Short mmCIF file of C-alpha atoms and ligand atoms in Angstrom, two decimals:
data_model
loop_
_atom_site.label_atom_id
_atom_site.label_comp_id
_atom_site.label_asym_id
_atom_site.label_seq_id
_atom_site.Cartn_x
_atom_site.Cartn_y
_atom_site.Cartn_z
CA MET A 1 33.31 -14.77 17.64
CA SER A 2 36.98 -15.93 17.83
CA ASP A 3 39.14 -15.40 14.67
CA PHE A 4 39.52 -19.17 14.46
CA TYR A 5 35.79 -19.62 14.37
CA LYS A 6 35.33 -17.08 11.81
CA LYS A 7 38.08 -18.50 9.74
CA ILE A 8 36.52 -21.92 9.63
CA LEU A 9 33.35 -20.72 8.39
CA GLU A 10 35.07 -18.70 5.64
CA ASN A 11 37.12 -21.71 4.80
CA ASN A 12 34.02 -23.68 4.21
CA LYS A 13 32.66 -21.10 1.74
CA LYS A 14 35.91 -21.08 -0.25
CA TRP A 15 36.13 -24.92 -0.20
CA VAL A 16 32.67 -25.05 -1.76
CA GLU A 17 33.51 -22.54 -4.33
CA GLU A 18 36.71 -24.36 -5.28
CA LYS A 19 35.00 -27.65 -5.58
CA LEU A 20 32.16 -26.14 -7.80
CA GLN A 21 34.54 -24.50 -10.04
CA ILE A 22 36.23 -27.96 -10.79
CA ASN A 23 32.97 -29.64 -11.12
CA PRO A 24 29.49 -27.98 -10.94
CA ASP A 25 27.96 -31.25 -9.98
CA PHE A 26 30.33 -32.22 -7.13
CA PHE A 27 27.86 -31.87 -4.35
CA ASN A 28 24.92 -33.08 -6.49
CA ASN A 29 26.77 -36.34 -7.14
CA LEU A 30 27.76 -36.80 -3.49
CA ALA A 31 24.13 -36.24 -2.37
CA ALA A 32 22.98 -39.02 -4.60
CA GLY A 33 24.71 -41.64 -2.44
CA GLN A 34 28.02 -43.24 -1.37
CA THR A 35 29.81 -46.31 -2.19
CA PRO A 36 33.17 -45.97 -0.39
CA PRO A 37 35.55 -48.92 -0.91
CA LEU A 38 37.16 -48.38 2.53
CA LEU A 39 36.38 -48.21 6.16
CA TRP A 40 39.05 -46.35 8.13
CA ILE A 41 39.33 -47.05 11.84
CA GLY A 42 41.83 -44.46 13.28
CA CYS A 43 42.73 -42.48 16.32
CA SER A 44 40.87 -39.20 17.20
CA ASP A 45 44.22 -37.38 17.25
CA SER A 46 43.84 -34.17 15.36
CA ARG A 47 47.22 -34.72 13.54
CA VAL A 48 46.02 -37.99 11.80
CA PRO A 49 43.23 -36.90 9.42
CA ALA A 50 41.96 -39.94 7.43
CA ASN A 51 41.10 -38.46 4.05
CA GLU A 52 44.06 -36.17 3.71
CA ILE A 53 46.71 -38.80 4.52
CA ILE A 54 45.56 -41.00 1.79
CA GLY A 55 44.56 -38.36 -0.73
CA ALA A 56 40.88 -39.59 -0.63
CA GLU A 57 38.01 -37.34 -1.73
CA PRO A 58 34.66 -37.16 0.04
CA GLY A 59 32.70 -40.30 -0.75
CA GLU A 60 35.73 -42.55 -0.76
CA VAL A 61 36.28 -43.29 2.94
CA PHE A 62 33.85 -44.39 5.61
CA VAL A 63 35.47 -43.30 9.00
CA HIS A 64 35.39 -44.25 12.68
CA ARG A 65 37.77 -42.63 15.11
CA ASN A 66 38.34 -43.12 18.79
CA ILE A 67 41.25 -42.76 21.22
CA ALA A 68 43.99 -45.04 20.15
CA ASN A 69 42.09 -46.65 17.23
CA MET A 70 40.50 -49.39 19.32
CA VAL A 71 38.27 -52.07 18.22
CA VAL A 72 36.36 -53.04 21.31
CA HIS A 73 33.83 -55.79 20.80
CA SER A 74 31.21 -54.27 23.13
CA ASP A 75 31.41 -50.87 21.55
CA MET A 76 28.09 -50.28 19.90
CA ASN A 77 29.33 -47.20 18.14
CA MET A 78 32.18 -49.09 16.47
CA LEU A 79 29.92 -52.19 15.83
CA SER A 80 27.38 -50.04 14.21
CA VAL A 81 29.82 -48.30 11.87
CA LEU A 82 31.47 -51.61 10.99
CA ASP A 83 28.02 -53.30 10.36
CA TYR A 84 26.89 -50.42 8.10
CA ALA A 85 30.23 -50.34 6.28
CA VAL A 86 30.41 -54.15 5.73
CA ASN A 87 26.71 -55.11 5.26
CA VAL A 88 25.20 -52.05 3.58
CA LEU A 89 28.02 -50.20 1.94
CA LYS A 90 29.95 -53.30 1.15
CA VAL A 91 33.40 -51.87 1.68
CA LYS A 92 36.21 -54.18 0.29
CA HIS A 93 38.84 -53.00 2.87
CA VAL A 94 39.02 -52.10 6.52
CA ILE A 95 42.14 -50.30 7.66
CA VAL A 96 43.09 -49.90 11.36
CA CYS A 97 45.53 -47.01 11.42
CA GLY A 98 47.55 -46.35 14.57
CA HIS A 99 50.19 -43.70 14.91
CA TYR A 100 53.58 -43.30 16.56
CA GLY A 101 53.39 -40.83 19.43
CA CYS A 102 49.72 -41.78 20.42
CA GLY A 103 48.82 -40.27 23.63
CA GLY A 104 46.33 -43.03 24.40
CA VAL A 105 48.98 -45.81 23.91
CA LYS A 106 51.44 -43.59 25.94
CA ALA A 107 48.86 -43.32 28.87
CA ALA A 108 48.30 -47.07 28.82
CA MET A 109 51.98 -47.49 29.54
CA GLY A 110 51.90 -45.28 32.59
CA ASN A 111 49.99 -45.16 35.89
CA SER A 112 48.54 -41.60 35.89
CA SER A 113 44.92 -41.36 36.34
CA ILE A 114 43.27 -38.95 33.68
CA GLY A 115 39.71 -39.28 34.53
CA ILE A 116 36.83 -41.34 32.87
CA ILE A 117 39.12 -42.10 30.06
CA ASP A 118 41.09 -44.42 32.30
CA ASN A 119 38.36 -46.96 31.63
CA TRP A 120 38.87 -46.72 27.93
CA ILE A 121 42.68 -46.79 28.39
CA ARG A 122 42.37 -50.09 30.21
CA HIS A 123 41.51 -51.76 26.92
CA ILE A 124 44.98 -50.73 25.77
CA LYS A 125 46.53 -51.79 29.01
CA ASN A 126 45.02 -55.32 28.38
CA GLU A 127 47.10 -55.43 25.11
CA TYR A 128 50.19 -54.40 26.98
CA ARG A 129 49.69 -57.34 29.35
CA LEU A 130 49.29 -59.72 26.30
CA HIS A 131 52.79 -58.54 25.02
CA GLN A 132 54.56 -57.62 28.25
CA ASN A 133 57.29 -60.10 27.76
CA GLU A 134 58.27 -58.60 24.36
CA LEU A 135 57.65 -54.94 25.44
CA ASN A 136 59.33 -55.31 28.82
CA ALA A 137 62.51 -56.60 27.09
CA ILE A 138 62.82 -53.28 25.11
CA THR A 139 64.88 -51.21 27.30
CA ASP A 140 64.62 -47.89 25.25
CA GLU A 141 61.48 -46.22 26.25
CA LYS A 142 60.85 -44.65 22.96
CA GLU A 143 61.34 -47.99 21.17
CA ARG A 144 59.11 -49.71 23.52
CA PHE A 145 56.45 -47.07 22.95
CA ASN A 146 56.69 -47.38 19.14
CA ARG A 147 56.56 -51.21 19.40
CA PHE A 148 53.55 -51.02 21.51
CA VAL A 149 51.81 -48.64 19.05
CA GLU A 150 52.48 -51.39 16.35
CA LEU A 151 51.32 -54.28 18.47
CA ASN A 152 48.12 -52.33 19.57
CA VAL A 153 47.34 -52.01 15.89
CA LYS A 154 47.90 -55.75 15.47
CA GLU A 155 45.49 -56.62 18.22
CA GLN A 156 42.90 -54.30 16.82
CA VAL A 157 43.15 -56.04 13.39
CA PHE A 158 42.71 -59.41 15.19
CA ASN A 159 39.80 -57.95 17.19
CA LEU A 160 38.24 -56.94 13.85
CA ALA A 161 38.65 -60.48 12.49
CA LYS A 162 36.93 -61.91 15.59
CA THR A 163 33.78 -59.89 15.18
CA SER A 164 30.68 -61.71 13.93
CA ILE A 165 30.33 -58.96 11.35
CA VAL A 166 33.57 -59.64 9.58
CA GLN A 167 33.40 -63.43 10.09
CA ASN A 168 29.88 -63.61 8.51
CA ALA A 169 31.11 -61.49 5.49
CA TRP A 170 33.94 -64.08 4.95
CA LYS A 171 31.71 -67.10 5.48
CA VAL A 172 29.30 -65.84 2.65
CA GLY A 173 32.13 -65.18 0.36
CA GLN A 174 32.11 -61.34 0.54
CA GLU A 175 35.32 -59.75 -0.70
CA LEU A 176 36.72 -58.07 2.44
CA SER A 177 40.39 -57.52 3.53
CA ILE A 178 41.53 -56.07 6.79
CA HIS A 179 44.81 -54.23 7.26
CA GLY A 180 46.97 -52.75 9.99
CA TRP A 181 48.75 -49.48 9.37
CA VAL A 182 50.91 -47.16 11.45
CA TYR A 183 51.24 -43.46 10.56
CA GLY A 184 54.47 -41.43 11.25
CA LEU A 185 53.62 -37.98 12.76
CA ASN A 186 57.21 -36.94 11.92
CA SER A 187 57.31 -38.19 8.36
CA GLY A 188 53.73 -38.15 7.04
CA TYR A 189 54.18 -41.68 5.71
CA VAL A 190 52.09 -44.68 6.64
CA THR A 191 53.62 -48.18 6.89
CA ASP A 192 51.58 -51.39 6.14
CA LEU A 193 52.51 -53.51 9.13
CA GLY A 194 51.76 -56.75 7.30
CA TYR A 195 48.75 -57.76 9.35
CA ASN A 196 46.53 -58.38 6.46
CA PHE A 197 43.60 -60.77 6.62
CA SER A 198 40.81 -61.91 4.21
CA CYS A 199 39.75 -65.03 6.10
CA ASP A 200 39.56 -66.48 9.62
CA LYS A 201 42.20 -69.09 9.21
CA ASP A 202 44.77 -67.33 11.27
CA LEU A 203 42.54 -66.79 14.32
CA ASP A 204 42.76 -69.19 17.21
CA SER A 205 40.06 -71.79 16.70
CA VAL A 206 38.17 -70.71 19.83
CA PHE A 207 37.40 -67.43 17.95
CA GLN A 208 36.22 -69.01 14.66
CA LEU A 209 32.54 -68.71 14.44
CA GLU A 210 30.31 -71.18 12.71
CA PHE A 211 27.02 -69.75 11.01
ZN1 ZN B 301 46.38 -41.49 19.02
#
């Protein structure tokens, strides 16, 4: 067994002991059920751990992660997580959190084929196409990359709002806000990008569903 592999097993034992020292019922309480107020949709990037960034304890965040924090309306994995979070757990908030330096977004700006992931990256390329006038006008490549990360988050927040799951929750008066954040790998800070919605009035009418 590699040292790393051994270390993570030992770390787990230490973590359990620490938690039990603080609260002997810590795991019994968690085993009884979960009522997290938040669904986090983030990037799979190992440097963007949902719970740690926001100081959340186990039981406080329901998490879905994929490459470049995408909300793809035919992705059954994302839809299942979203449906369970909204309709069973009744989360009050959904946060889409992107991050500067995102490899998926970077790949979408280039032409290199990486493999099967090209087909996932294509969803991100579609967002580039939507904002190409603004993005192509930015001459500094780093700045353009950063802006694309932000615009991708914006589009994923809108994609969330367009789902039947979120719109149905709003229609029945369920309290549900969706937000777009970006995380700075260099600083550790998140920025609320100001794309906050709690109803469908800001969607193009063609996307507003009637139930
Ligand atoms: Zn990423």
